[in-house]
Short mmCIF file of C-alpha atoms and ligand atoms in Angstrom, two decimals:
data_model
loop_
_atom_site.label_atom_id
_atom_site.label_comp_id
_atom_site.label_asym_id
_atom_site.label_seq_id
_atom_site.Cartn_x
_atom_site.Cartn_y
_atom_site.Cartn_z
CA UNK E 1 -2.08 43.97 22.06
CA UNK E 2 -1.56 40.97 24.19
CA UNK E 3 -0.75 38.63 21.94
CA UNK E 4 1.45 40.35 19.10
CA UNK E 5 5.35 40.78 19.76
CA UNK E 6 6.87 43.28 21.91
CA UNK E 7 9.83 45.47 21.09
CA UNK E 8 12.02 42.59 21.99
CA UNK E 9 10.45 40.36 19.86
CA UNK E 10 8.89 38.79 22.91
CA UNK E 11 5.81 36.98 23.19
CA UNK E 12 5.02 36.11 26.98
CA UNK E 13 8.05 35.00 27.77
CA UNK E 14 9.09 33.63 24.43
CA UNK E 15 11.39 34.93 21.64
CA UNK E 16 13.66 37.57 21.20
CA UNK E 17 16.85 36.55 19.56
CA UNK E 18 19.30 34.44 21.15
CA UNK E 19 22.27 33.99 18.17
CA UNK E 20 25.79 34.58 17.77
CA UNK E 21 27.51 37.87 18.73
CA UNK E 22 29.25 37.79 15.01
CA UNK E 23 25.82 37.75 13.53
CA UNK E 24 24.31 40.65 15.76
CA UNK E 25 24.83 43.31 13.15
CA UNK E 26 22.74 41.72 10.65
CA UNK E 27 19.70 40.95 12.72
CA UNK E 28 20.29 44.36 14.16
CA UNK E 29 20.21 46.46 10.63
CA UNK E 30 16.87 44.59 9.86
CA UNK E 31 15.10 44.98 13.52
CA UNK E 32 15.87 48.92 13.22
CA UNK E 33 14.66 48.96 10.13
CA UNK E 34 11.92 46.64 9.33
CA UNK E 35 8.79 48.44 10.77
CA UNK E 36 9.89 51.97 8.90
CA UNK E 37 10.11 50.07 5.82
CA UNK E 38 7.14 48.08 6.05
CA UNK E 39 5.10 51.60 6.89
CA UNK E 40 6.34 53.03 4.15
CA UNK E 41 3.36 53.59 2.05
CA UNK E 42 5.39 53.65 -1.11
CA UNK E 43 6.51 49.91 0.33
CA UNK E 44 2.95 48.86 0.95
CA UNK E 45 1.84 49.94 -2.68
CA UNK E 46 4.77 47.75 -4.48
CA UNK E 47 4.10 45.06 -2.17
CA UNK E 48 0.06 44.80 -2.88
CA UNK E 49 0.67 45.50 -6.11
CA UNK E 50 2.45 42.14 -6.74
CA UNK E 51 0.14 40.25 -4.29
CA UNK E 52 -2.90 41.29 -6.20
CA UNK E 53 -1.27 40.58 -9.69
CA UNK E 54 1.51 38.19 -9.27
CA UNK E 55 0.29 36.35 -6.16
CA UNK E 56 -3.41 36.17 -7.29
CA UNK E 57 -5.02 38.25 -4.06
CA UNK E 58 -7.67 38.52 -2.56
CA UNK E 59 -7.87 34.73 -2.38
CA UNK E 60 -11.35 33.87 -2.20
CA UNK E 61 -13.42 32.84 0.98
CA UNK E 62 -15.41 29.71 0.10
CA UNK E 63 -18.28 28.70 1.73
CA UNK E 64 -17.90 24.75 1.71
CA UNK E 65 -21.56 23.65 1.62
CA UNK E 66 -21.28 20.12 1.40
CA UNK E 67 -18.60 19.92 4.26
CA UNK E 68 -20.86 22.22 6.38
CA UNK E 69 -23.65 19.61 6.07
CA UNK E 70 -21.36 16.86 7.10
CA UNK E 71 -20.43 18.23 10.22
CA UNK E 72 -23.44 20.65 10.72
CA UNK E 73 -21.56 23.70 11.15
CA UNK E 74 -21.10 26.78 8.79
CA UNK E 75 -17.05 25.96 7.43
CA UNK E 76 -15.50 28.85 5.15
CA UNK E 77 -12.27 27.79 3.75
CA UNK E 78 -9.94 30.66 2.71
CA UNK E 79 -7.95 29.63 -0.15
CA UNK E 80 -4.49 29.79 -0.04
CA UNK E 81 -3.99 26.58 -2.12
CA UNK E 82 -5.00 29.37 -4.77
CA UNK E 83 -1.96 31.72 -4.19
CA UNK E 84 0.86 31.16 -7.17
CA UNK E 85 3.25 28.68 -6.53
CA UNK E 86 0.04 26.79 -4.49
CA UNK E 87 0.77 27.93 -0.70
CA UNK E 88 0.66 30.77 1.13
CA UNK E 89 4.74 30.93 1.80
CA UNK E 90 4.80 33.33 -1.67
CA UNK E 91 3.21 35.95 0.71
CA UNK E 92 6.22 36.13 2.81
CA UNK E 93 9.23 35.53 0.64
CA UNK E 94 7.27 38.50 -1.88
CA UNK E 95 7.74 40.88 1.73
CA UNK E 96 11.10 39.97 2.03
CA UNK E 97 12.75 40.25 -1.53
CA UNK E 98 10.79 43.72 -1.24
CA UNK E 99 12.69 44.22 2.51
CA UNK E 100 16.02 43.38 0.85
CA UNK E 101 15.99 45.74 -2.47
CA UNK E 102 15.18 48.33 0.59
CA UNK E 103 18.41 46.87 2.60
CA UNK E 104 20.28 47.27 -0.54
CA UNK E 105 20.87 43.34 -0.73
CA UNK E 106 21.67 41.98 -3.72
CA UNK E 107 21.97 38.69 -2.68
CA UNK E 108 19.67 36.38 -0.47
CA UNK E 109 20.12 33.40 0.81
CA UNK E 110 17.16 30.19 2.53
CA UNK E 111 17.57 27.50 4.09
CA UNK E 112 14.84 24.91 3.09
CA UNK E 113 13.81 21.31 4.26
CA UNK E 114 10.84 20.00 2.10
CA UNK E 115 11.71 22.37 -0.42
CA UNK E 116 8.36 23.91 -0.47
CA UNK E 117 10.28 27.68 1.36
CA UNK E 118 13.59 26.73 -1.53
CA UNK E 119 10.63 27.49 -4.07
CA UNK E 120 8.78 30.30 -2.78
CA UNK E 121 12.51 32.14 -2.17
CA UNK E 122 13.79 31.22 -5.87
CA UNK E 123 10.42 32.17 -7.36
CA UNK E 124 10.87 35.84 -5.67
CA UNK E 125 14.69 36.15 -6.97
CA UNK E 126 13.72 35.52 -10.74
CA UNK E 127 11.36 37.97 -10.16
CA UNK E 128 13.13 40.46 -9.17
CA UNK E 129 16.62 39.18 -10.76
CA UNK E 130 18.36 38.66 -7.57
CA UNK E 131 20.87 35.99 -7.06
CA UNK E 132 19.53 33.10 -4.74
CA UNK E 133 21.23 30.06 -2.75
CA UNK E 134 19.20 27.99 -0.90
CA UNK E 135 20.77 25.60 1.71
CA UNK E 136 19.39 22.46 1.96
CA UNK E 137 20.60 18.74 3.69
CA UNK E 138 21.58 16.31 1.27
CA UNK E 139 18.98 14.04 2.43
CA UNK E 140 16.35 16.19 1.89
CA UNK E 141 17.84 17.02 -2.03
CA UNK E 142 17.73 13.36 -2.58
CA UNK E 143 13.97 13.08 -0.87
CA UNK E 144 12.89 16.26 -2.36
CA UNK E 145 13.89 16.00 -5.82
CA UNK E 146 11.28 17.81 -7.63
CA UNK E 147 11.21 20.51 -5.53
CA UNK E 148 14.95 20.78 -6.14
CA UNK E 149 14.10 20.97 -9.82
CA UNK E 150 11.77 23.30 -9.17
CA UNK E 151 14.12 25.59 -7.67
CA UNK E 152 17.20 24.96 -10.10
CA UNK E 153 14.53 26.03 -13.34
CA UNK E 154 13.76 28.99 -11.48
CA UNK E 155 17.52 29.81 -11.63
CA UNK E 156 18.38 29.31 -7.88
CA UNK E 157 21.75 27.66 -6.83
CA UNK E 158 20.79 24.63 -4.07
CA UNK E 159 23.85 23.68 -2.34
CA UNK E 160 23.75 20.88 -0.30
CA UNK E 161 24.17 20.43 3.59
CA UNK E 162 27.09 17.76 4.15
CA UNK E 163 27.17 17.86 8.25
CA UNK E 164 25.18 16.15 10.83
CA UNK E 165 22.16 14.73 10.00
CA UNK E 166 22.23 16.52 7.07
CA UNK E 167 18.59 17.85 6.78
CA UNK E 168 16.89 21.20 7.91
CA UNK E 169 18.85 22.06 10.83
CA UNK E 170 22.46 21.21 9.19
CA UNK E 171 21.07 23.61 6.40
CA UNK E 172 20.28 26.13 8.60
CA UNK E 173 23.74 26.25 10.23
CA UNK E 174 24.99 26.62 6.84
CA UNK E 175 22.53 29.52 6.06
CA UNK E 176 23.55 31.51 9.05
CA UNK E 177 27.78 30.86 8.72
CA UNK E 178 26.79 32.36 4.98
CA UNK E 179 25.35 35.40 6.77
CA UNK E 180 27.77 36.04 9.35
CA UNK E 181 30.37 35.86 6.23
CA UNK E 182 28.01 37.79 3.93
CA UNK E 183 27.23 40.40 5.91
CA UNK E 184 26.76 43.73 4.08
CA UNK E 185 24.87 42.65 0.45
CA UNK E 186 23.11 39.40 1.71
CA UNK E 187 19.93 39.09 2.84
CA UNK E 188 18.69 35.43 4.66
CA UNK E 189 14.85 34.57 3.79
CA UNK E 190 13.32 32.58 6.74
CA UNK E 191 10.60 31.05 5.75
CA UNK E 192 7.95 30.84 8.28
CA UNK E 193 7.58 32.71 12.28
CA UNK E 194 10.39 31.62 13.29
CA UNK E 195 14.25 32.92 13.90
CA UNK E 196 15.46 35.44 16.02
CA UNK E 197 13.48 38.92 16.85
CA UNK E 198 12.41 40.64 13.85
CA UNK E 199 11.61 37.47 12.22
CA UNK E 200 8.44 36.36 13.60
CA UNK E 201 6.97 39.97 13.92
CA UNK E 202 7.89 40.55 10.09
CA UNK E 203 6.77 36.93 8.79
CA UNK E 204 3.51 37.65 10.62
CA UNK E 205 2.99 40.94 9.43
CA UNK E 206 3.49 39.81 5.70
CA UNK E 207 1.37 36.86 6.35
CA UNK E 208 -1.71 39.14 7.84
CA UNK E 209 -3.16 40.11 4.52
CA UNK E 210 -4.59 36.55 5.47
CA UNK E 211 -6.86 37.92 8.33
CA UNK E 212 -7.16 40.87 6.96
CA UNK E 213 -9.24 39.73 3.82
CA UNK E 214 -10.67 37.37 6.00
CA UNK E 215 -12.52 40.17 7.87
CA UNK E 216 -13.65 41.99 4.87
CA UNK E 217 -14.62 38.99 3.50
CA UNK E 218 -16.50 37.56 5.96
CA UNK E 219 -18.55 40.77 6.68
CA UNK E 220 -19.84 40.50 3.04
CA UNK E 221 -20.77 37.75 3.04
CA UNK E 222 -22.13 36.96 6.76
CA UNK E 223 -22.33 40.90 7.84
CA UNK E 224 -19.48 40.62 10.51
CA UNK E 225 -15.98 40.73 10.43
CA UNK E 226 -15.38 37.52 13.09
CA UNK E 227 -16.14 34.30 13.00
CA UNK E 228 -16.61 32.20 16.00
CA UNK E 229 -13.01 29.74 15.44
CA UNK E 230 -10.42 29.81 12.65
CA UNK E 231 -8.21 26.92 12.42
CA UNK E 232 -4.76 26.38 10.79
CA UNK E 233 -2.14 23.61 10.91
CA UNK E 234 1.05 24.70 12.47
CA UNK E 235 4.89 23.54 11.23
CA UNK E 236 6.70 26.90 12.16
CA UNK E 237 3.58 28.40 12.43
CA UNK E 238 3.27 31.44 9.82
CA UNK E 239 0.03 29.92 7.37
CA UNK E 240 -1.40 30.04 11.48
CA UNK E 241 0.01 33.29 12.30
CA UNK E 242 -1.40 34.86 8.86
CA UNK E 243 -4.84 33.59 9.72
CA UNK E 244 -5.21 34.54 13.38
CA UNK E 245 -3.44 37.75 13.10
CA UNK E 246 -6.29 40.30 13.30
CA UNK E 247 -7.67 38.54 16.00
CA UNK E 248 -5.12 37.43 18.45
CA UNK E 249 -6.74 40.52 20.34
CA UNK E 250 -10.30 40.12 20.04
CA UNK E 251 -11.16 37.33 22.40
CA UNK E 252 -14.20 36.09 21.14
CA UNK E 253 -12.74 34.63 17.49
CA UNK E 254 -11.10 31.20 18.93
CA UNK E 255 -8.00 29.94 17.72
CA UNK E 256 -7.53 26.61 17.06
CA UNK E 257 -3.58 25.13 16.02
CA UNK E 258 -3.49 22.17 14.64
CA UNK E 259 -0.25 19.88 15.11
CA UNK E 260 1.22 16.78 13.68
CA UNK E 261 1.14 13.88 15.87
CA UNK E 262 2.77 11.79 13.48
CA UNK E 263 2.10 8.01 14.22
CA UNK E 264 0.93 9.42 17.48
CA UNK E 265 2.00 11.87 20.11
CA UNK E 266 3.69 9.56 22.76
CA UNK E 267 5.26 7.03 19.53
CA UNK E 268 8.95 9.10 19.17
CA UNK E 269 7.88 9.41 15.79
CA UNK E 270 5.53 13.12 15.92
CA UNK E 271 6.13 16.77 15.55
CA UNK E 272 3.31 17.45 18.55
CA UNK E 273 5.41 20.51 19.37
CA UNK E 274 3.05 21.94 22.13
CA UNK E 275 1.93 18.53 23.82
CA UNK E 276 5.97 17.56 23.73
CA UNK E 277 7.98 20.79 23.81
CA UNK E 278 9.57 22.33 26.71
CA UNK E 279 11.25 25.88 26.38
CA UNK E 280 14.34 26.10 24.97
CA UNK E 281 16.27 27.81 21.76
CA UNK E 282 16.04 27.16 18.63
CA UNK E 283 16.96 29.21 15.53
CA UNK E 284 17.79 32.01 17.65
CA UNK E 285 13.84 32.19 19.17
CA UNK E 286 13.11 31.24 22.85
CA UNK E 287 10.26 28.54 22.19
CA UNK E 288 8.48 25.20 22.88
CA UNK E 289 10.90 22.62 21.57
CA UNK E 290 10.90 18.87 21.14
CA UNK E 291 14.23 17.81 22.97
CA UNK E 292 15.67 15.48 25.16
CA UNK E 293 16.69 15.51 28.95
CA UNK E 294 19.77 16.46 28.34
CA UNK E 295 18.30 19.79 26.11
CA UNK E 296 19.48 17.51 22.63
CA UNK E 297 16.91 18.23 19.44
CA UNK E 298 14.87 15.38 18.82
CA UNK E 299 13.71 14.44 15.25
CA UNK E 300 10.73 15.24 14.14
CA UNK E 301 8.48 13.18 12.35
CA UNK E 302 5.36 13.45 10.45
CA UNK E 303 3.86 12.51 7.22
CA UNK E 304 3.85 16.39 5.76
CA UNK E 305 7.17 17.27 5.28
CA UNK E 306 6.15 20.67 5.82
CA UNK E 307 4.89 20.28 9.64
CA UNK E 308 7.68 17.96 10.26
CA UNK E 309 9.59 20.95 12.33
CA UNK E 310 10.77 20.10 16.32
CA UNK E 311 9.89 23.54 17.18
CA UNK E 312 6.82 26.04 16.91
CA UNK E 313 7.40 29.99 16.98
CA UNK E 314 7.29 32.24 19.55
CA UNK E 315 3.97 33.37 18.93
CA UNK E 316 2.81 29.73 18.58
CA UNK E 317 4.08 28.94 22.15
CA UNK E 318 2.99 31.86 23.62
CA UNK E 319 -0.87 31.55 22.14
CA UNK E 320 -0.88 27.84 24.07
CA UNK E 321 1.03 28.72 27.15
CA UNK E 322 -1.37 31.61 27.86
CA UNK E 323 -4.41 29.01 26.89
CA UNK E 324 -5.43 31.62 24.24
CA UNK E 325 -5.26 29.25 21.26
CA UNK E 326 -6.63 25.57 21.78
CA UNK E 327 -3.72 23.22 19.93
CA UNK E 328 -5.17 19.87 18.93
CA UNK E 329 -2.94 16.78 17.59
CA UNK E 330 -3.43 14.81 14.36
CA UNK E 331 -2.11 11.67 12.96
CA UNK E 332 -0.73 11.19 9.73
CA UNK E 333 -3.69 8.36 9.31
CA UNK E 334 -6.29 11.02 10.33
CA UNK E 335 -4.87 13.66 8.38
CA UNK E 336 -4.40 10.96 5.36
CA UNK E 337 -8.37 10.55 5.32
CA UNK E 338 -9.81 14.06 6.24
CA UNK E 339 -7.65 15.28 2.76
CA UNK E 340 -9.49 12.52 0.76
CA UNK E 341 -12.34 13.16 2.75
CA UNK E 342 -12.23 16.96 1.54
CA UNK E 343 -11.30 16.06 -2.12
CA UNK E 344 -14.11 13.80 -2.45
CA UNK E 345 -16.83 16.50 -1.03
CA UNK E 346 -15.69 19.66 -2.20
CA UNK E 347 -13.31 18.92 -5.16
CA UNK E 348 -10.34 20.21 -2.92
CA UNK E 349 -6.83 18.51 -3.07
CA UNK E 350 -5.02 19.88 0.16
CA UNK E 351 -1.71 19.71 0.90
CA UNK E 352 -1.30 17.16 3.69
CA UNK E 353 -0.81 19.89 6.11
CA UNK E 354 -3.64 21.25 5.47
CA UNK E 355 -5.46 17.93 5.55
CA UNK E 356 -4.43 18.32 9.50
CA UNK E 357 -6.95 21.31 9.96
CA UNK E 358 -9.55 19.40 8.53
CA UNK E 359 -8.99 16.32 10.46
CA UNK E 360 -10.38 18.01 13.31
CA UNK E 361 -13.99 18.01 12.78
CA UNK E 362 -13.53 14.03 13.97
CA UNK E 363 -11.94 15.64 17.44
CA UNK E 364 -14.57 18.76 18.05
CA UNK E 365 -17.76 19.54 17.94
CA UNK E 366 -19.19 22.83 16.36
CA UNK E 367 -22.82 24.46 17.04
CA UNK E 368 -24.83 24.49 13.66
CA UNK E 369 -24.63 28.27 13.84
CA UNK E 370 -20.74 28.49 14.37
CA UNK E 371 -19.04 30.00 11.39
CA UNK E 372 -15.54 28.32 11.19
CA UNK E 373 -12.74 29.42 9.11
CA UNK E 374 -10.25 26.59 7.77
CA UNK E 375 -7.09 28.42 6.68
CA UNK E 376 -6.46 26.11 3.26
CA UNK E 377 -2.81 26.51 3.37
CA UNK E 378 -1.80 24.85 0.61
CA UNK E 379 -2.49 22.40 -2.95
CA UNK E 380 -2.27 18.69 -2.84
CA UNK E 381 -0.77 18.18 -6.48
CA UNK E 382 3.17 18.08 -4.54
CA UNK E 383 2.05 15.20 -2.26
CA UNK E 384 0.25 13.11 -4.85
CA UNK E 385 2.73 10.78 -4.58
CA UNK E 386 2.20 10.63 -0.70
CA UNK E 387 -1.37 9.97 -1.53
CA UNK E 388 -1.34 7.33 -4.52
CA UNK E 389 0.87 5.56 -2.27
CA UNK E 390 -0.98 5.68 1.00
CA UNK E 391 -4.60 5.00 -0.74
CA UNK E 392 -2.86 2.30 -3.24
CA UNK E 393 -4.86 4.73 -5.87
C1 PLP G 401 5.13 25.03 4.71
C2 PLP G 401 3.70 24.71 4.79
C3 PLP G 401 3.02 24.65 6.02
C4 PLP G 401 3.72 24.79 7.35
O1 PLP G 401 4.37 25.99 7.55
P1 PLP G 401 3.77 27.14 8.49
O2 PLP G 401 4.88 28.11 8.62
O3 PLP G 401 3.40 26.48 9.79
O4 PLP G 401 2.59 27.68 7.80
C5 PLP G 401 1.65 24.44 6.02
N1 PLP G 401 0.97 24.24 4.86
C6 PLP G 401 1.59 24.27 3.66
C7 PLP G 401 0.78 24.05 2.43
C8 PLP G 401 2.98 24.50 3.58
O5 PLP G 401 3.57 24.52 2.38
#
């Protein structure tokens, strides 16, 4: 098990969980915890049952003919876009509203940027009938707005972040001084593989139903279990981490990680985390961060407000420090015309993360008899606007 987390929460040498002593406690009561709970086969029952009839799993595994031809390769596209709420993210805020009835919470807490986590997390409380804030920068409310609706119909409070640059990492500050304050009956959502140690382990783990149906899947209809690459677009990382998962250990699946460059990687406007980061903290998780000399956060930038994220989790940094996962960097123009590109030949509307993965077709050859697995993350119909604009449709 090379590649998964230690007991540390380490992968290689990055992770664990680097946050304030006044928050230890909380972190602590979930990392002793989490694995019991998740192993729990009573746990596993509730939480497959609402994946299968809430969520809408097994997502299906769809051989994309007419893409295949294009390229002249054999491209499955596993269909996340198909999950409710149209991304994978419902996989892992469904775990965690599960992990807090166990902890006793009756209150959780996000922190949210595009909105897209804010929606996944409120979606989960008015399920279960759980109070929900979600923290997000007053920038982002005003460039988010319907996602902010979203959240405020499904009965979540959104407060906004007033300090700083007052986006994602102003909102997370405010998230985790609501912890460290809430400490006994809150529970904080993070939304992808990132945070301190049990956080990437347990978003990963929630996320690996992914790989996991991917195998069965795949051995129906191709009689094995592995394909030759599987490719996902990294922000955080956990839509990635869901799809490799089952096999970050067996060497001859390849992983390719696909990462914003933005308006290119050397422009200071790109969220090419591996090709830019050096190590450093960030959320409480050792990692490959965009920063400057003097160890400041840079802004990120890209075109997705969902890979538009100056770090990458542990995992993530780990997978291309060790050279086990090949990380390849797309444009926003690229990524702009491989999502039209998909919509016009399969009847697909990605979300322009997704739209990444497919971009790289244009960077990398395949052999006619590879079978390649695009991980779809995510629907298109929240960055229509995006894309009317862009294409002046
Ligand atoms: C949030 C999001 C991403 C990026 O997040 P990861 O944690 O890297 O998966 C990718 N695709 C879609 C559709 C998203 O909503």
């Amino acid at each position: 098990m090379k590649y998964q987390a230690d007991e540390n929460g380490y992968y290689g040498n990055f992770g664990g969980a680097f946050i304030p002593e006044m928050l230890y406690p909380n972190t602590e009561e979930l990392r002793l915890n989490y694995l019991n709970i998740m192993e729990d086969p009573s746990f596993e029952k509730e939480f497959h049952a609402l994946l299968k009839d809430y969520v809408g799993r097994p997502t299906p595994l769809y051989f994309a003919e007419r893409l295949s031809k294009k390229y002249n390769t054999r491209i499955y596209l596993k269909r996340e876009d198909l999950c409710h709420t149209g991304a994978h993210k419902v996989n892992n805020t469904i775990g965690q509203i599960l992990m807090a009835k166990r902890l006793g919470k009756d209150r959780i807490i996000a922190e949210t940027g595009a909105g897209q986590h804010g929606v996944a997390t409120a979606t989960v409380c008015a399920l279960m009938g759980i109070e929900c804030i979600v923290y997000m920068g007053e920038i982002d409310i005003a460039r988010q707005a319907p996602n902010v609706a979203r959240m405020k119909m499904l009965g979540a409070e959104v407060r906004p972040a007033l300090s700083g640059s007052r986006t994602l990492k102003d909102a997370t500050n405010e998230a985790i001084r609501d912890w460290i304050n809430n400490p006994v009956n809150t529970h904080y959502i993070i939304g992808s593989v990132v945070g301190p140690h049990p956080y990437p382990d347990m978003v990963a783990r929630f996320q690996s139903v992914v790989s996991k149906e991917i195998k069965s899947q795949l051995l129906e209809k191709e009689g094995r279990e592995n394909p030759d690459y599987v490719v996902a677009c990294v922000g955080g990382g956990s839509n990635a981490a869901g799809a490799y998962y089952h096999y970050l250990d067996e060497e001859e699946v390849g992983i390719i990680a696909v990462e914003a460059a933005g308006k290119g990687v050397h422009s200071g406007e790109s969220a090419a985390t591996s090709a830019l980061g050096k190590i450093g903290i960030i959320h409480g998780s050792k990692t490959l961060l965009m920063q400057t000399e003097d160890g400041q956060i840079t802004e990120p930038y890209s075109i997705s407000a969902g890979l538009d994220y100056p770090g990458v989790g542990p995992m993530h940094a780990h997978l291309y420090e060790s050279g086990r996962g090949e990380f390849i960097s797309i444009t926003d123009d690229e990524a702009m015309q491989a999502g039209r590109m998909v919509a016009e030949l399969e009847g697909i509307i990605p979300a322009i993360e997704t739209s990444h993965a497919f971009a790289i077709f244009n960077h990398r050859n395949f052999k006619p008899e590879d079978l390649v697995v695009i991980n779809l993350s995510g629907r298109g119909d929240k960055d229509l606007q995006t894309y009317i604009d862009y294409f002046k449709l």
